[in-house]
Short mmCIF file of C-alpha atoms in Angstrom, two decimals:
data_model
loop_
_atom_site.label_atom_id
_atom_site.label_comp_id
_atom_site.label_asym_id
_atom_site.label_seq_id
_atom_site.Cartn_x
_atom_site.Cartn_y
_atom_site.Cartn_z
CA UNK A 821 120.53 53.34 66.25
CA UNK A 822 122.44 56.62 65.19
CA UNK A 823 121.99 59.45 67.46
CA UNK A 824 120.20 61.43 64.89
CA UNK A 825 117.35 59.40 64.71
CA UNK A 826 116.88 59.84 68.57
CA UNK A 827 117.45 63.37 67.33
CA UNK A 828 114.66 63.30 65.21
CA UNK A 829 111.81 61.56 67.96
CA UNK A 830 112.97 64.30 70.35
CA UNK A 831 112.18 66.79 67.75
CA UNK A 832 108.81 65.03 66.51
CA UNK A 833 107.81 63.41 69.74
CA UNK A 834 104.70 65.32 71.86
CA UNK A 835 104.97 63.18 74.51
CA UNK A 836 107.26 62.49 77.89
CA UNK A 837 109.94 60.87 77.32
CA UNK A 838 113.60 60.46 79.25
CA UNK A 839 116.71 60.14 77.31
CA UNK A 840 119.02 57.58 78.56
CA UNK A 841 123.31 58.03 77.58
CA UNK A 842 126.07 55.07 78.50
CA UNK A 843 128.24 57.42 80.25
CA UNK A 844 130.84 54.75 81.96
CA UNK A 845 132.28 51.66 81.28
CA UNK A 846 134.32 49.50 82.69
CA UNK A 847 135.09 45.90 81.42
CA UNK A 848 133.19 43.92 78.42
CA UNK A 849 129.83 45.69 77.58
CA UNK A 850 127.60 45.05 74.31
CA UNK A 851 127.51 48.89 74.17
CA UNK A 852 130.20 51.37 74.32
CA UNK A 853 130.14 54.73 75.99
CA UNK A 854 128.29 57.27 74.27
CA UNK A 855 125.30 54.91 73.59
CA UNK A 856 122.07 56.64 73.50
CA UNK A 857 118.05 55.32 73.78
CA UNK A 858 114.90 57.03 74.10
CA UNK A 859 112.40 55.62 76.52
CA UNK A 860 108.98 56.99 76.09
CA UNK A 861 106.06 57.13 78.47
CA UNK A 862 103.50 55.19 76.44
CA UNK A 863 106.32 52.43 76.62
CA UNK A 864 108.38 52.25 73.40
CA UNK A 865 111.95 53.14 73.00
CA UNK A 866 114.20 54.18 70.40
CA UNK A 867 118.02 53.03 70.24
CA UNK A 868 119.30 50.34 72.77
CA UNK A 869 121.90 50.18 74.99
CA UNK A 870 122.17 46.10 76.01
CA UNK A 871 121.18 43.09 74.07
CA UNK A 872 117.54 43.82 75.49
CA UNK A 873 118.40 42.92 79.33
CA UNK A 874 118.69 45.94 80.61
CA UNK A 875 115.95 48.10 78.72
CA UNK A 876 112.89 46.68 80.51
CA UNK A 877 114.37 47.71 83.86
CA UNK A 878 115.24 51.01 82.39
CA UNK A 879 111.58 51.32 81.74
CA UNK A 880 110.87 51.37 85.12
CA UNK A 881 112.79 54.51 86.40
CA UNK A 882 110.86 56.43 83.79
CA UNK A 883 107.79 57.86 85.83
CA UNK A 884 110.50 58.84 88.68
CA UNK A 885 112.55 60.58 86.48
CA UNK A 886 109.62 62.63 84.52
CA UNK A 887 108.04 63.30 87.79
CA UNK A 888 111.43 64.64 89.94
CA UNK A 889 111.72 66.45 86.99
CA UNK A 890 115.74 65.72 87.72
CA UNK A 891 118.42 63.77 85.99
CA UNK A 892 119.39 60.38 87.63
CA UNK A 893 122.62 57.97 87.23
CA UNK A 894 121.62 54.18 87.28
CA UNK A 895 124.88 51.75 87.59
CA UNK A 896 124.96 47.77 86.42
CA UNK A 897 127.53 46.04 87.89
CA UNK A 898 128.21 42.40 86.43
CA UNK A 899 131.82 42.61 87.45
CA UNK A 900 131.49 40.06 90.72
CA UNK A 901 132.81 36.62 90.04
CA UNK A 902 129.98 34.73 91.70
CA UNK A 903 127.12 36.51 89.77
CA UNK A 904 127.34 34.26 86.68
CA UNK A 905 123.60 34.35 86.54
CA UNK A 906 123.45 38.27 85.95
CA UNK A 907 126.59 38.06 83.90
CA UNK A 908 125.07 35.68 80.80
CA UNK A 909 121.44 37.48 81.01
CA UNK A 910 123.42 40.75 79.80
CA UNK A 911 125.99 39.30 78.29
CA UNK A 912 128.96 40.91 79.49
CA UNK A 913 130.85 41.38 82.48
CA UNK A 914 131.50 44.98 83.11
CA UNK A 915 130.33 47.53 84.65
CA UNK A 916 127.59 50.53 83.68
CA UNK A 917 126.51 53.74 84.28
CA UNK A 918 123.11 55.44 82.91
CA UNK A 919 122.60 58.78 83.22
CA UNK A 920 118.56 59.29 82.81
CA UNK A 921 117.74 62.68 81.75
CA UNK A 922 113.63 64.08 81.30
CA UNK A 923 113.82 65.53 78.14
CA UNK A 924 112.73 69.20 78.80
CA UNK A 925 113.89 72.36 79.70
CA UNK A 926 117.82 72.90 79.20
CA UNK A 927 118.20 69.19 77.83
CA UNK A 928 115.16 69.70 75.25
CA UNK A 929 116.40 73.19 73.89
CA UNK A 930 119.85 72.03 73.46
CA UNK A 931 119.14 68.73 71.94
CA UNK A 932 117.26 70.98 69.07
CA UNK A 933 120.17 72.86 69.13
CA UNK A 934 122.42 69.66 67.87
CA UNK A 935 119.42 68.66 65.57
CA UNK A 936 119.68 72.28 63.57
CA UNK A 937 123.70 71.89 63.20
CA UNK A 938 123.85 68.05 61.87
CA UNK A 939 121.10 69.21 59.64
CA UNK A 940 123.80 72.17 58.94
CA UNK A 941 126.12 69.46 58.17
CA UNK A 942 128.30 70.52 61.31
CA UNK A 943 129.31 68.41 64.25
CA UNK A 944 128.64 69.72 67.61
CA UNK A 945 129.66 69.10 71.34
CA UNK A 946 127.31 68.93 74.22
CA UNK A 947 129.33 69.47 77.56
CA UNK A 948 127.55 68.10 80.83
CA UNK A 949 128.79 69.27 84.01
CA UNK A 950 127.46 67.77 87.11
CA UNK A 951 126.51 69.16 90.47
CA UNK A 952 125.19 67.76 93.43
CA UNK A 953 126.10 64.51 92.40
CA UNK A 954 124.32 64.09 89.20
CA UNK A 955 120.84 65.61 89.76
CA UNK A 956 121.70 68.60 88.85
CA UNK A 957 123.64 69.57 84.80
CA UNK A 958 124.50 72.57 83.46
CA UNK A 959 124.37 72.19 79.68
CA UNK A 960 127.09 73.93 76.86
CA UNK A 961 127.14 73.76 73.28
CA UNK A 962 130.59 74.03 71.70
CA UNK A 963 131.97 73.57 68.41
CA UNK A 964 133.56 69.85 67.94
CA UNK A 965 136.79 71.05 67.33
CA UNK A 966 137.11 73.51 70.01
CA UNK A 967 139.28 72.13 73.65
CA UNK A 968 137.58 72.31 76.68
CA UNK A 969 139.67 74.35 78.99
CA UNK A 970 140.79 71.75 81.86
CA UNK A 971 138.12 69.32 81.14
CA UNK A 972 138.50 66.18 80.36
CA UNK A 973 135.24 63.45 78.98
CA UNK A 974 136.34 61.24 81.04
CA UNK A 975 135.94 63.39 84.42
CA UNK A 976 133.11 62.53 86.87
CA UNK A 977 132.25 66.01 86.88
CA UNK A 978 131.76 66.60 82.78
CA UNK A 979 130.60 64.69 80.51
CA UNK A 980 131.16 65.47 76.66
CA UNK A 981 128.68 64.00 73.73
CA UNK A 982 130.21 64.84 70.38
CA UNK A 983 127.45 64.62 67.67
CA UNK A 984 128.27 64.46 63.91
CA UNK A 985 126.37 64.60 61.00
CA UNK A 986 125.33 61.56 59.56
CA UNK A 987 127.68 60.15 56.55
CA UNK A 988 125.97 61.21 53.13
CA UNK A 989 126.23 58.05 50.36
CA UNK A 990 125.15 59.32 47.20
CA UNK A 991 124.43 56.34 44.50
CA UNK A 992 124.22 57.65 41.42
CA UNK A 993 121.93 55.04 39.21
CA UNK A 994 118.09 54.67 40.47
CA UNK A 995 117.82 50.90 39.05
CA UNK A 996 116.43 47.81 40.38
CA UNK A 997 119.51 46.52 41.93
CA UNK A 998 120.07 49.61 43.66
CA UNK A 999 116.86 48.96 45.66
CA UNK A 1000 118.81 46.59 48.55
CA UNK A 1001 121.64 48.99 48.58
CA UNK A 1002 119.36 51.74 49.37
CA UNK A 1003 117.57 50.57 52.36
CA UNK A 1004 121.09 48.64 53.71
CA UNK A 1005 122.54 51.60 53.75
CA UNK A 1006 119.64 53.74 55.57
CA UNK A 1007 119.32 51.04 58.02
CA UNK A 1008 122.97 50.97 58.33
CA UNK A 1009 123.15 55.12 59.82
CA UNK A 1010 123.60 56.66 56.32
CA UNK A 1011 122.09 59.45 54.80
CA UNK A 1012 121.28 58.11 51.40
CA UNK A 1013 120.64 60.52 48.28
CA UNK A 1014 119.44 58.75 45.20
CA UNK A 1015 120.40 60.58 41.83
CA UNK A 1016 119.70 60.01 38.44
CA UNK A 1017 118.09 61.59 34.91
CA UNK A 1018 115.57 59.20 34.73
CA UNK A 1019 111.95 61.05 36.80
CA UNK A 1020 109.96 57.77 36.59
CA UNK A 1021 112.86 56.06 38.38
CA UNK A 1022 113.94 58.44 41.13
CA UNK A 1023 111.09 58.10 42.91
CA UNK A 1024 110.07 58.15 47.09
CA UNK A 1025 108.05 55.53 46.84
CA UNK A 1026 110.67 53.06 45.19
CA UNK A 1027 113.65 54.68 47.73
CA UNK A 1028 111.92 55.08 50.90
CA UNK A 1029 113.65 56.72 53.20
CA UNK A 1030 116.18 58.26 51.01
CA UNK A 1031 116.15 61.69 49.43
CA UNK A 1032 115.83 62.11 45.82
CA UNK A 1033 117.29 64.49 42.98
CA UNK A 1034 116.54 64.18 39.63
CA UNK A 1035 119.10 65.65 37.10
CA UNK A 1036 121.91 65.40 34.31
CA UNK A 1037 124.94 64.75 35.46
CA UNK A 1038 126.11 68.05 34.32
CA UNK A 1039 123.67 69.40 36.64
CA UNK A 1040 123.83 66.96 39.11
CA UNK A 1041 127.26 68.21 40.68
CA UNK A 1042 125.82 71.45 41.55
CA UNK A 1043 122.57 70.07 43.37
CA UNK A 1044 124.40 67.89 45.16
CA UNK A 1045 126.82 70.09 46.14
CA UNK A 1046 129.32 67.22 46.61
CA UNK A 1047 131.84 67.21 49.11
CA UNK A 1048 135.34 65.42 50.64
CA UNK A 1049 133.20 63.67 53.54
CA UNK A 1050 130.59 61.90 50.83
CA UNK A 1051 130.37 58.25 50.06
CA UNK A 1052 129.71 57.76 45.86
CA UNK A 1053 128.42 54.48 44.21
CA UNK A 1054 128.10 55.05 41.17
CA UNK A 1055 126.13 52.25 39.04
CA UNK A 1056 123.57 53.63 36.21
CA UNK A 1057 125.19 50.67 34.03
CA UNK A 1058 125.12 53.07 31.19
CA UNK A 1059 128.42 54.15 30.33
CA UNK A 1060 128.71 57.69 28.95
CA UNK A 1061 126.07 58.68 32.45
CA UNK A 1062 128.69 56.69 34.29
CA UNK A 1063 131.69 58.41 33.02
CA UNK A 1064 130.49 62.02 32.95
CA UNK A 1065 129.22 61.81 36.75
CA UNK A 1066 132.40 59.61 37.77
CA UNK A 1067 134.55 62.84 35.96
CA UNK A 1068 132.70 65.39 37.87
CA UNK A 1069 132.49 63.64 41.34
CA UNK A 1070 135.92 63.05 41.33
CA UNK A 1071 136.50 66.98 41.57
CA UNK A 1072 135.08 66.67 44.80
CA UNK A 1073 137.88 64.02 46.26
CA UNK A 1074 134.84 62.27 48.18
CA UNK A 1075 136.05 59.97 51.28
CA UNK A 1076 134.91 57.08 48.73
CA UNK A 1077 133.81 56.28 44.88
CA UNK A 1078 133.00 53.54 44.10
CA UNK A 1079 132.53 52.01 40.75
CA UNK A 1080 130.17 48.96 40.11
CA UNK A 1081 131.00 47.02 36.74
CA UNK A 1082 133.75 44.84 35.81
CA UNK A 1083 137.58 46.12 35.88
CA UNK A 1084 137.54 45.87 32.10
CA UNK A 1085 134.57 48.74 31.98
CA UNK A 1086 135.88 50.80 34.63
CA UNK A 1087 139.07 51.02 33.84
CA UNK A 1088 137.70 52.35 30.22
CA UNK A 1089 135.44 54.40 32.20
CA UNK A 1090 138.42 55.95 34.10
CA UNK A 1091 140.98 56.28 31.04
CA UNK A 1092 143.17 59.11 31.37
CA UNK A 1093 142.05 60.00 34.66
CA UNK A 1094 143.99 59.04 38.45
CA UNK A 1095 143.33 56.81 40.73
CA UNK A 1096 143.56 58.35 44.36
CA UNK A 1097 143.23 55.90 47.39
CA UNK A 1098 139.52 56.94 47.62
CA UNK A 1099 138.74 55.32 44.66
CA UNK A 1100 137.25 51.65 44.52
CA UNK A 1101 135.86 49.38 41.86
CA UNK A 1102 134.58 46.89 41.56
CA UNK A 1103 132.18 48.10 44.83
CA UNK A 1104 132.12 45.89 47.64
CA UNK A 1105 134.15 43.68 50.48
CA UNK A 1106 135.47 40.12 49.27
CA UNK A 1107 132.66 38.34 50.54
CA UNK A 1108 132.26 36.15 46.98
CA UNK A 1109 128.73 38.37 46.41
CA UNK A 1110 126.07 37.31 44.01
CA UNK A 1111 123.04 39.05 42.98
CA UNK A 1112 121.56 42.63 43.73
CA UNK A 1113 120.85 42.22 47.87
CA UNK A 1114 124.23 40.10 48.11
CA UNK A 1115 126.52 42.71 46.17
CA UNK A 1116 124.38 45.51 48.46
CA UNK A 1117 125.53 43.11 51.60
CA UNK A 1118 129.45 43.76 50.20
CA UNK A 1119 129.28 47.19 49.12
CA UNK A 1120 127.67 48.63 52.60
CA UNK A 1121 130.17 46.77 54.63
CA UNK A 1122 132.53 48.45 52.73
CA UNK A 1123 131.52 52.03 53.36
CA UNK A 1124 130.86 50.96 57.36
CA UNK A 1125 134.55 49.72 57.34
CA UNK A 1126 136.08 53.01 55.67
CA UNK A 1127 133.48 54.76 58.01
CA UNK A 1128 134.73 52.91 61.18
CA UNK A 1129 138.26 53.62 59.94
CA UNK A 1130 138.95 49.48 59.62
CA UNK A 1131 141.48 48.19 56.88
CA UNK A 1132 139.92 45.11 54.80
CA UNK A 1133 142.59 42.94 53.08
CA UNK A 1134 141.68 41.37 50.17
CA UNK A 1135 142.78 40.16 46.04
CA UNK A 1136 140.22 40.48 43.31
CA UNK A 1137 138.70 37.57 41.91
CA UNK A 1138 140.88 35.19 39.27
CA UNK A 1139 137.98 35.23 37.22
CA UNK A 1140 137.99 38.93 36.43
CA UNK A 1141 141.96 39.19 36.31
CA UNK A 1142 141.50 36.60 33.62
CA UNK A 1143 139.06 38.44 31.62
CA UNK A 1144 135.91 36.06 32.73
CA UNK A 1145 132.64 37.85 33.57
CA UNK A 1146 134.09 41.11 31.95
CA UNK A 1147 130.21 42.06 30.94
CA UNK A 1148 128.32 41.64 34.32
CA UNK A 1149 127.66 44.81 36.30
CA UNK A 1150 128.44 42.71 39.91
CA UNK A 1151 131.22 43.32 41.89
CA UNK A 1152 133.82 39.68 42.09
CA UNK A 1153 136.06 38.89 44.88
CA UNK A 1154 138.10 35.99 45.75
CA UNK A 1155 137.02 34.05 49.41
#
């Protein structure tokens, strides 16, 4: 769960509800620091923080927390040797801490704060700094690239949440097959745009969850208003589309573009143009993909590894290197 989708309940939720942040860890946990969840007081949650172990007893803290109307820190310990029955129930053996915050006041206006600027497309800080113990935080908004004068995140006295804006992947081609990679890729913590020419394509209803802009290419560059942080997957399948959005994205030097089609096309598509690092084709991991949700399997792993900042290794298929399957639109990797 991406922290702007707990963003987004806090914003659209009317009821109480306590926000819970990983804000220690020592040893093997299934969540890192940072983690966030939303527990809410007609029971549900948003976002998880354990395999499901720990969120139940979470739960529980709730009505003290909304009614002190104060923060509290909750610590797991699965550290101890003899405790082997704790240790495989959460699956780890470190240790945690949970700071439990009502969502009100301070917390609440800040919070909406962070919501406005990813929605700005900025990334934001939210400095915590603690006082008697942790019941009482004073709460600061700074700019994500500004240093925090003698404070460090990992001080018991501050704590630091950097929020960014969700990744934008724009795929430019509204077909079938680009149903899978659409909802993959939402699921996955992008913010997925949908483009294309074609109205009766581009639609809500077949790309839930994703936005939606209908244009030329010509005049797609300016509504998108493309930039050096957005993913590109570009797969209309019909070449001169292809070619005069791939020519205008590539203005933008995006983090990624990727090309679906076989090397033959592309590298048709692409005559007389570079080929910066950014650029990929055919889409997708080696993973031997087959078929619309298989290639969208590939191609999203792709964009979470460049995301995550992970090198893949990897040779393109024989069979495209020796001209085979020149005229399908799937991306081909060797195992």
């Amino acid at each position: 769960m991406e922290a702007y989708d707990i963003l987004l309940a806090v914003e659209r939720n009317i009821q109480s509800c306590v926000l819970a942040t990983v804000i220690h860890v020592e040893g093997h946990a299934y969540r890192k620091q940072g983690a966030m969840m939303l527990l809410m007081e007609d029971g549900s949650s948003l976002g998880s923080i354990s395999p499901g172990c720990l969120e139940a007893d979470l739960s529980l803290y709730l009505p003290v927390v909304w009614e002190s109307q104060k923060p509290q820190m909750v610590e797991y310990d699965m550290r101890p040797a003899e405790d082997f029955g704790w240790g495989e129930t959460i699956g780890c053996g470190g240790l945690i801490r949970i700071l439990l915050e009502p969502v009100i006041g301070e917390l609440l206006v800040n919070l909406l704060v962070v919501k406005a600027s990813l929605d700005r497309g900025e990334a934001i800080q939210l400095v915590r700094t603690f006082s008697d113990g942790y019941s009482e935080i004073t709460y600061t908004l700074r700019e994500h690239d500004e240093v925090l004068p003698s404070v460090r995140q990992s001080s018991f006295s501050v704590y630091v949440s950097l929020f960014r804006p969700k990744p934008r992947v724009i795929v430019f081609g509204a077909n079938q097959d680009a149903i899978p990679l659409v909802q993959l890729a939402t699921s996955s913590g992008f913010r997925v745009v949908i483009a294309d020419w074609r109205d009766a394509y581009c639609t809500v209803e077949r790309f839930p969850g994703a936005e939606t802009v209908v244009a030329f290419p010509e005049q797609l560059m300016e509504k998108l208003k493309l930039n050096a942080q957005d993913y590109i997957i570009v797969m209309s399948h019909q070449f001169e589309k292809d070619a005069e959005f791939v020519r205008g994205a590539m203005k933008s030097s995006p983090r990624y573009l990727g090309i679906m089609g076989s090397r033959e096309r592309t590298e048709k598509l692409l005559e007389g143009l570079a080929h910066p690092e950014w650029l990929r084709y055919p889409v997708g991991l080696n993973i031997g993909s087959e078929g619309p949700v298989e290639n969208a399997i590939s191609v999203v792993a792709e964009l979470i590894s460049i995301k995550r900042g992970v090198r893949t290794t990897g040779e393109w298929s024989a069979s495209v290197a020796m001209g085979r399957d020149t005229q399908s639109c799937r991306p081909w990797r060797a195992l």
